[in-house]
mmCIF file of C-alpha atoms in Angstrom:
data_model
loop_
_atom_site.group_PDB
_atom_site.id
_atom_site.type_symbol
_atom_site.label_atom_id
_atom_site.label_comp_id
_atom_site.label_asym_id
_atom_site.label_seq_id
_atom_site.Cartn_x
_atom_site.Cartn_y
_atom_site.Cartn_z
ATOM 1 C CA UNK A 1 12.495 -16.991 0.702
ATOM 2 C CA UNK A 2 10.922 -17.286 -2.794
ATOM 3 C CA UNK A 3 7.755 -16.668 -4.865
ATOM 4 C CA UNK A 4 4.877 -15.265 -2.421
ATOM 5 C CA UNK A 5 1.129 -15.222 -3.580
ATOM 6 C CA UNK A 6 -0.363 -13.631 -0.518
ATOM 7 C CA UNK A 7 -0.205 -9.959 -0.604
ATOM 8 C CA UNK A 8 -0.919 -7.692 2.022
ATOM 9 C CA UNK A 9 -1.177 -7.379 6.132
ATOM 10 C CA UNK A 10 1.534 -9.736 7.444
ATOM 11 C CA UNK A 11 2.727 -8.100 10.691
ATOM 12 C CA UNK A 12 2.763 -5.821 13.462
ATOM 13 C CA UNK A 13 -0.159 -4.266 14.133
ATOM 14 C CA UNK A 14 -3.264 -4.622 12.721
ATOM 15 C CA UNK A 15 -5.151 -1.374 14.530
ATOM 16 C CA UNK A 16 -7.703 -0.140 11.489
ATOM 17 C CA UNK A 17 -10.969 1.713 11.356
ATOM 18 C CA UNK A 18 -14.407 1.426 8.308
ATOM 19 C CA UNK A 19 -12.919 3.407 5.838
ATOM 20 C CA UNK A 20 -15.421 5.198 2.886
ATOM 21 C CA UNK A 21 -14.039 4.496 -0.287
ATOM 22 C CA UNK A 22 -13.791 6.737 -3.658
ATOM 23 C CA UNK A 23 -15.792 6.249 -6.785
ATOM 24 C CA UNK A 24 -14.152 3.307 -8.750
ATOM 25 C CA UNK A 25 -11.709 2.592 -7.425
ATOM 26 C CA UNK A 26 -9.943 -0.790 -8.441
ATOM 27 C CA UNK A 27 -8.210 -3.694 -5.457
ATOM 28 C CA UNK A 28 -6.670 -6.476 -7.389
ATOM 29 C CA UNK A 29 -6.116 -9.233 -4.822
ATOM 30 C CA UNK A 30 -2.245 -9.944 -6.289
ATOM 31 C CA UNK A 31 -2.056 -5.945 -5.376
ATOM 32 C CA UNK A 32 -0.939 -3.450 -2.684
ATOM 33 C CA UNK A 33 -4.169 -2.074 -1.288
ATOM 34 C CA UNK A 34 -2.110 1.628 -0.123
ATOM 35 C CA UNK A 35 -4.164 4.385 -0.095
ATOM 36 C CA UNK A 36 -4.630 8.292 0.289
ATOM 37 C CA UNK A 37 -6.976 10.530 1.150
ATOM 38 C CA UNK A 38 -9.088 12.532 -1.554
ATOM 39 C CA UNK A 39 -9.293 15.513 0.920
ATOM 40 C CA UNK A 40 -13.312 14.619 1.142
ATOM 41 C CA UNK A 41 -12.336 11.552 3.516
ATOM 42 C CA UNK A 42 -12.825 8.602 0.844
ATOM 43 C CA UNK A 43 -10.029 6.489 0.283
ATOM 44 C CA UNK A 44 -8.499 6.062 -3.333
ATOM 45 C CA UNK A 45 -5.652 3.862 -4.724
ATOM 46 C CA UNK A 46 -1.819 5.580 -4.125
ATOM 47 C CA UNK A 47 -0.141 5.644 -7.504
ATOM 48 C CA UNK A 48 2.834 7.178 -8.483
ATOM 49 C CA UNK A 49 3.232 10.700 -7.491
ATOM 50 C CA UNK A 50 0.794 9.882 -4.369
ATOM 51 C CA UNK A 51 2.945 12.321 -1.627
ATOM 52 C CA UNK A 52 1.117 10.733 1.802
ATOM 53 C CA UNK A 53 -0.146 7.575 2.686
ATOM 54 C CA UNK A 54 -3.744 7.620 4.529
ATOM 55 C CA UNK A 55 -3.483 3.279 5.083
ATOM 56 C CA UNK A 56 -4.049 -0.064 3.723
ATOM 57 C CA UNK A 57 -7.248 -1.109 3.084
ATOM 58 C CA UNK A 58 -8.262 -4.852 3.978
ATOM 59 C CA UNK A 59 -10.513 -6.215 0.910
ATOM 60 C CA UNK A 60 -11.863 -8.491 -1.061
ATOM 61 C CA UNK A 61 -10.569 -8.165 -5.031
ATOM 62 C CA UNK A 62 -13.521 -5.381 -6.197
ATOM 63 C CA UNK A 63 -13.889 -2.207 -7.788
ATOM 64 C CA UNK A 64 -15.706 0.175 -5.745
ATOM 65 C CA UNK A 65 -19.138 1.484 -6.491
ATOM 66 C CA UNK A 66 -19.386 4.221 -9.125
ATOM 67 C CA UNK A 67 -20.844 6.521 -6.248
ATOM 68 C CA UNK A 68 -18.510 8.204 -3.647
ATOM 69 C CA UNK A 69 -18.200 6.404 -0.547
ATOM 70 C CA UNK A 70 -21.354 3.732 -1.200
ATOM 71 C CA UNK A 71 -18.827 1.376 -0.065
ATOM 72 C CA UNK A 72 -16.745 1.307 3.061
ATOM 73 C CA UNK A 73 -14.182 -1.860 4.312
ATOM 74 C CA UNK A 74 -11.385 -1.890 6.922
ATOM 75 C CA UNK A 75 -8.387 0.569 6.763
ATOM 76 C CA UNK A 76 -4.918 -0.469 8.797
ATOM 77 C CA UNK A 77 -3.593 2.866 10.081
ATOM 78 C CA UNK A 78 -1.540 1.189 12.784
ATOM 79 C CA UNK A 79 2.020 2.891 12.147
ATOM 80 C CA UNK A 80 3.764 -0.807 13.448
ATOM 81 C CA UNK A 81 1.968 -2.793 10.236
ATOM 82 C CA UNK A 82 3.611 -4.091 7.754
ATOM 83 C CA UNK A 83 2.854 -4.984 4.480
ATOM 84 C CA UNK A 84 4.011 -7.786 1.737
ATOM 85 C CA UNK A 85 2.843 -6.100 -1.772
ATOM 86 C CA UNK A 86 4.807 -6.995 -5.579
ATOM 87 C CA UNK A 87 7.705 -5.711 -7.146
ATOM 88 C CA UNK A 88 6.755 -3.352 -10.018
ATOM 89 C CA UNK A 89 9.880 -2.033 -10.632
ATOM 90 C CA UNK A 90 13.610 -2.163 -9.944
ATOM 91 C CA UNK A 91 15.619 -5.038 -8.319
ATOM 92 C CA UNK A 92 15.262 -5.884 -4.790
ATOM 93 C CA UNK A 93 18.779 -6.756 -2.771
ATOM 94 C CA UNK A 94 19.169 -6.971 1.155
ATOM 95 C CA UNK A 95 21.308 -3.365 1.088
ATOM 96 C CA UNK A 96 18.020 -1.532 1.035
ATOM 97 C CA UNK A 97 16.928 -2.760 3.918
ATOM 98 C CA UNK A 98 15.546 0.433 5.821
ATOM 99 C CA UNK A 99 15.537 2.735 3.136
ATOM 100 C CA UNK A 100 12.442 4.420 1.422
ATOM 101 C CA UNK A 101 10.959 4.238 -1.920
ATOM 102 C CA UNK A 102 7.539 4.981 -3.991
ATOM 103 C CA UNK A 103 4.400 3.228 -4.712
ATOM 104 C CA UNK A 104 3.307 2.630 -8.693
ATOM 105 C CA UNK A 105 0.211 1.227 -9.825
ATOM 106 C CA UNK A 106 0.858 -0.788 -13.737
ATOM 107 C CA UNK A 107 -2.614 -2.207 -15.266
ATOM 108 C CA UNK A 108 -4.283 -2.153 -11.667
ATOM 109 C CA UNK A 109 -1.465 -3.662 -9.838
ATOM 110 C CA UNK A 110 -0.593 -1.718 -6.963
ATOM 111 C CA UNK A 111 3.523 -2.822 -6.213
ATOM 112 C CA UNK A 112 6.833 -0.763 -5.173
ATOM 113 C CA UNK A 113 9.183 0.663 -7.323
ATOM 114 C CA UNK A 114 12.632 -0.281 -5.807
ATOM 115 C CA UNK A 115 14.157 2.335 -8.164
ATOM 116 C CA UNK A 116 12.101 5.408 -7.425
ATOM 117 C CA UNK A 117 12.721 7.428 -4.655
ATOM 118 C CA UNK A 118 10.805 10.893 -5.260
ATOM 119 C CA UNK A 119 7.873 10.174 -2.909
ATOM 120 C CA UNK A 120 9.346 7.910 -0.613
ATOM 121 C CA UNK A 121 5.988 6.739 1.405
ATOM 122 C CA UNK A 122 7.265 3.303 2.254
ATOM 123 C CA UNK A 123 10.262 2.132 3.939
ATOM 124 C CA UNK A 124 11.436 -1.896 3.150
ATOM 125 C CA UNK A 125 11.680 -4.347 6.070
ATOM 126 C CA UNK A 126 12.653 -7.162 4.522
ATOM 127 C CA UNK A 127 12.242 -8.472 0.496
ATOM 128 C CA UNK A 128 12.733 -11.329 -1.982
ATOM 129 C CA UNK A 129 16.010 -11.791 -3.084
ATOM 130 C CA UNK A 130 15.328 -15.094 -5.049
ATOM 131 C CA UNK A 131 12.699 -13.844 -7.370
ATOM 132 C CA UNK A 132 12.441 -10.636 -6.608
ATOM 133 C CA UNK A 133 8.625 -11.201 -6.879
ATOM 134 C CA UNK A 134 7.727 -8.865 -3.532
ATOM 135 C CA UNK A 135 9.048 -6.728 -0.499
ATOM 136 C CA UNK A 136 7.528 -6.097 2.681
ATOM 137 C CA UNK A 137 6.805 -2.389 3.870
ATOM 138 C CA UNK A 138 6.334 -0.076 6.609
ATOM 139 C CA UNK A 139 4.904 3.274 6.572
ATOM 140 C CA UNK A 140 6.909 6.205 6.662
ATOM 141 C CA UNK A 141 5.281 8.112 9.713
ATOM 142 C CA UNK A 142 6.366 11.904 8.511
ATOM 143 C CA UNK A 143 4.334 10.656 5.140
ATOM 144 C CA UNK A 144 1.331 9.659 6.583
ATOM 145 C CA UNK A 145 -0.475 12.874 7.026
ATOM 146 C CA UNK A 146 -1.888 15.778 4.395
ATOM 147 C CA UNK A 147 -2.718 18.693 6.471
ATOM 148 C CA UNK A 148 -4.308 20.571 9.111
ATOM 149 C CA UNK A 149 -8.149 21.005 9.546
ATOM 150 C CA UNK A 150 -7.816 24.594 9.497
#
């Protein structure tokens, strides 16, 4: 399996909900469109250091409205989905299928970091070993939550 120029939903389930999104917020179409919650229920991008996952928005390449939440699109929360997003960083090779890594974002690219493991939001399903161009991705359930409502 080689060079991929699709990024994004490309298995599992697909379960999702309208999702408000934050002020600004950039989806490149080459990208990973992860995201987290801003604790006022708009989505924004997951970069580096982003702890939980909230889902993976499905959109068009835009950059959100400079007001908060004046634009809403699909979220995937379903915890079977999985994903097909770039390689940012790091060197992808079959013995980490299973295991867990981070999420970067490098000049509005949203990819993986295959040699970060602080985080570890996403778990790898499968990857390519020929280019090393892109990995798929599954959530990691005990990272997909922030806390209580109380």
């Amino acid at each position: 399996m080689g060079e991929q120029l699709v990024y994004g939903w490309c298995g599992g389930g697909k379960a999702a909900r309208p999702t408000p999104i934050g002020a600004s917020e950039v989806f490149k179409k080459q990208s990973g469109q992860f995201v987290t919650n801003d604790a006022s229920g708009r989505a924004e991008v997951a970069a580096d250091g982003t702890a939980t996952l909230w889902g993976h928005m499905e959109c068009e390449e835009f950059t959100a409205s400079a007001t908060e939440g004046a634009d809403v699109r699909n979220m995937i929360v379903d915890p079977s989905a999985i994903f097909r997003i770039p390689v940012n960083s790091g060197t992808y090779v079959v013995g980490m299928l299973g295991e867990t890594c981070d999420l970067s974002v490098s000049s509005s690219i949203q990819g993986v970091q295959l040699d970060a493991s602080s985080e570890d939001t996403v778990r790898i399903v499968a990857g390519d070993a020929i280019n090393n161009n892109w990995v798929e991705l599954m959530f990691v359930d005990a990272k997909r939550y922030n806390t209580g409502v109380v």
